[in-house]
Amino acid sequence: MSLRSTLTLTLLAGGLLAGPAYAQDVSPAELDRLAAERQEAIGPRDWGPPVDAAPEAQLMPLGGHVTCMSPRMAFEPVYAGPGSSTKQVGVAPPQLAVTTTTSGGWTRILRAYGKAAWIPTEDLQPWTSTTASAGTHCIVAGMRPSDGMILFSYPGA
């Protein structure tokens, strides 16, 4: 028998002979006692006052006229250029930052980091929400510089 076969059989036999592992059976009262002992051993901690979060940077304007709209159907495909023959670059979220740029029945939208994508103009509709109260509107607020996300605000919410 080869060295590899012998080693394999030894490891396999060792694994079969080892018993199963069991969880410790410790009562909640015993755990509380152990925690109290540990806390006494390490002593009190003074972490100081809470640290204020860093102020959020101002939103970057997107430039031009950008409106908030919704796709006609969930998961509408969006493309790299004005036409379904171009590469599909994703799907439309429930709210879109829609520009006024159009080309042959296609409308340019803005995605994260201000990258453009295109969607058929007929697949756009005024913004709709299933959760917002009556009188709520959607406005494109700008782009968050920390991660490039397009942010929206909802007056009337």
Coordinates of C-alpha atoms in Angstrom, one line a residue:
M1 CA 0.0 0.0 0.0
S2 CA 1.3 3.5 -0.9
L3 CA 2.1 6.1 1.7
R4 CA -0.8 8.3 0.5
S5 CA -3.3 5.4 1.0
T6 CA -1.9 4.6 4.4
L7 CA -2.1 8.2 5.5
T8 CA -5.7 8.5 4.1
L9 CA -6.8 5.4 6.0
T10 CA -5.2 6.6 9.2
L11 CA -6.9 10.0 9.1
L12 CA -10.2 8.3 8.2
A13 CA -10.0 5.9 11.1
G14 CA -9.0 8.6 13.5
G15 CA -12.1 10.6 12.4
L16 CA -14.4 7.7 12.9
L17 CA -13.1 6.9 16.4
A18 CA -13.4 10.4 17.6
G19 CA -16.7 11.0 19.5
P20 CA -19.2 13.7 18.8
A21 CA -18.7 17.1 20.5
Y22 CA -21.4 18.1 23.1
A23 CA -22.3 21.6 24.3
Q24 CA -21.6 22.4 27.9
D25 CA -24.6 22.0 30.2
V26 CA -24.4 25.3 32.2
S27 CA -27.5 26.8 33.9
P28 CA -28.4 30.5 33.3
A29 CA -27.7 31.1 37.0
E30 CA -24.2 29.7 36.6
L31 CA -23.6 31.8 33.5
D32 CA -24.6 34.9 35.5
R33 CA -22.2 34.0 38.3
L34 CA -19.4 33.4 35.9
A35 CA -20.1 36.8 34.2
A36 CA -20.1 38.6 37.5
E37 CA -16.7 37.0 38.4
R38 CA -15.3 38.1 35.1
Q39 CA -16.6 41.6 35.5
E40 CA -15.1 41.8 39.0
A41 CA -11.8 40.6 37.6
I42 CA -11.5 43.2 34.8
G43 CA -12.9 46.1 36.8
P44 CA -15.0 49.0 35.7
R45 CA -14.4 50.6 32.3
D46 CA -14.7 54.3 31.6
W47 CA -14.9 54.8 27.8
G48 CA -15.5 58.5 28.1
P49 CA -18.3 60.5 26.6
P50 CA -19.9 59.4 23.3
V51 CA -18.1 60.5 20.2
D52 CA -20.2 62.7 17.8
A53 CA -20.6 61.3 14.3
A54 CA -18.7 63.1 11.6
P55 CA -20.9 65.6 9.9
E56 CA -22.3 64.4 6.6
A57 CA -20.8 66.2 3.6
Q58 CA -23.1 68.4 1.5
L59 CA -24.9 66.6 -1.4
M60 CA -23.4 67.2 -4.8
P61 CA -25.8 68.7 -7.3
L62 CA -26.4 66.5 -10.4
G63 CA -26.5 69.3 -12.9
G64 CA -29.2 70.0 -15.3
H65 CA -32.9 69.3 -14.8
V66 CA -33.3 65.9 -13.1
T67 CA -36.7 64.6 -12.0
C68 CA -37.9 61.7 -9.8
M69 CA -39.9 59.1 -11.8
S70 CA -40.7 55.4 -11.5
P71 CA -40.3 52.5 -14.0
R72 CA -43.5 51.2 -15.4
M73 CA -42.7 47.7 -14.2
A74 CA -40.4 46.3 -11.5
F75 CA -36.9 45.3 -12.7
E76 CA -37.1 47.2 -16.0
P77 CA -33.7 46.7 -17.7
V78 CA -31.5 49.7 -18.2
Y79 CA -28.9 49.9 -21.0
A80 CA -25.5 51.5 -21.6
G81 CA -26.9 53.4 -24.6
P82 CA -30.1 54.4 -26.2
G83 CA -31.1 51.0 -27.6
S84 CA -31.7 47.5 -26.5
S85 CA -28.8 46.3 -28.7
T86 CA -26.4 48.0 -26.3
K87 CA -25.2 46.3 -23.1
Q88 CA -27.7 45.9 -20.3
V89 CA -26.1 47.5 -17.3
G90 CA -28.7 46.7 -14.6
V91 CA -32.3 47.1 -13.7
A92 CA -34.3 50.1 -12.7
P93 CA -34.9 50.7 -9.0
P94 CA -38.4 51.9 -7.8
Q95 CA -37.3 55.6 -8.1
L96 CA -35.2 57.0 -10.9
A97 CA -33.2 60.2 -11.4
V98 CA -34.4 61.1 -14.9
T99 CA -32.7 63.7 -17.1
T100 CA -34.3 65.6 -20.0
T101 CA -31.9 64.0 -22.5
T102 CA -33.7 61.7 -24.9
S103 CA -32.8 59.9 -28.1
G104 CA -35.1 58.0 -30.4
G105 CA -37.6 56.9 -27.7
W106 CA -35.0 56.4 -25.0
T107 CA -34.4 58.6 -21.9
R108 CA -31.2 59.0 -20.0
I109 CA -31.2 58.3 -16.3
L110 CA -28.5 58.8 -13.6
R111 CA -27.3 56.0 -11.4
A112 CA -24.6 55.8 -8.7
Y113 CA -21.7 58.1 -9.1
G114 CA -23.7 60.0 -11.7
K115 CA -23.2 57.3 -14.3
A116 CA -25.7 57.3 -17.1
A117 CA -28.0 54.6 -18.2
W118 CA -30.9 54.5 -20.7
I119 CA -34.4 53.3 -20.4
P120 CA -37.3 53.3 -23.0
T121 CA -39.2 56.6 -22.5
E122 CA -42.5 54.6 -22.6
D123 CA -41.3 52.6 -19.6
L124 CA -41.3 55.7 -17.4
Q125 CA -44.2 57.0 -15.3
P126 CA -44.6 59.7 -12.6
W127 CA -43.2 58.6 -9.3
T128 CA -45.4 56.3 -7.4
S129 CA -45.1 54.9 -3.9
T130 CA -46.9 52.1 -2.2
T131 CA -46.0 53.3 1.3
A132 CA -46.0 57.1 1.2
S133 CA -48.9 59.1 2.5
A134 CA -51.1 61.2 0.2
G135 CA -49.4 64.5 -0.9
T136 CA -45.9 63.1 -0.7
H137 CA -43.7 64.0 -3.6
C138 CA -40.3 62.7 -4.7
I139 CA -37.5 65.1 -5.4
V140 CA -33.9 64.3 -6.5
A141 CA -31.8 65.7 -3.7
G142 CA -28.3 65.1 -5.2
M143 CA -25.4 62.7 -4.9
R144 CA -23.8 61.7 -1.6
P145 CA -20.1 62.2 -2.1
S146 CA -19.0 59.4 0.3
D147 CA -20.5 56.6 -1.8
G148 CA -21.9 58.2 -5.0
M149 CA -25.5 57.2 -4.2
I150 CA -28.3 59.3 -5.7
L151 CA -30.5 60.5 -2.9
F152 CA -34.1 61.5 -2.9
S153 CA -36.2 63.6 -0.6
Y154 CA -40.0 63.2 0.1
P155 CA -41.7 66.5 0.9
G156 CA -45.1 65.9 2.5
A157 CA -44.1 62.6 4.1

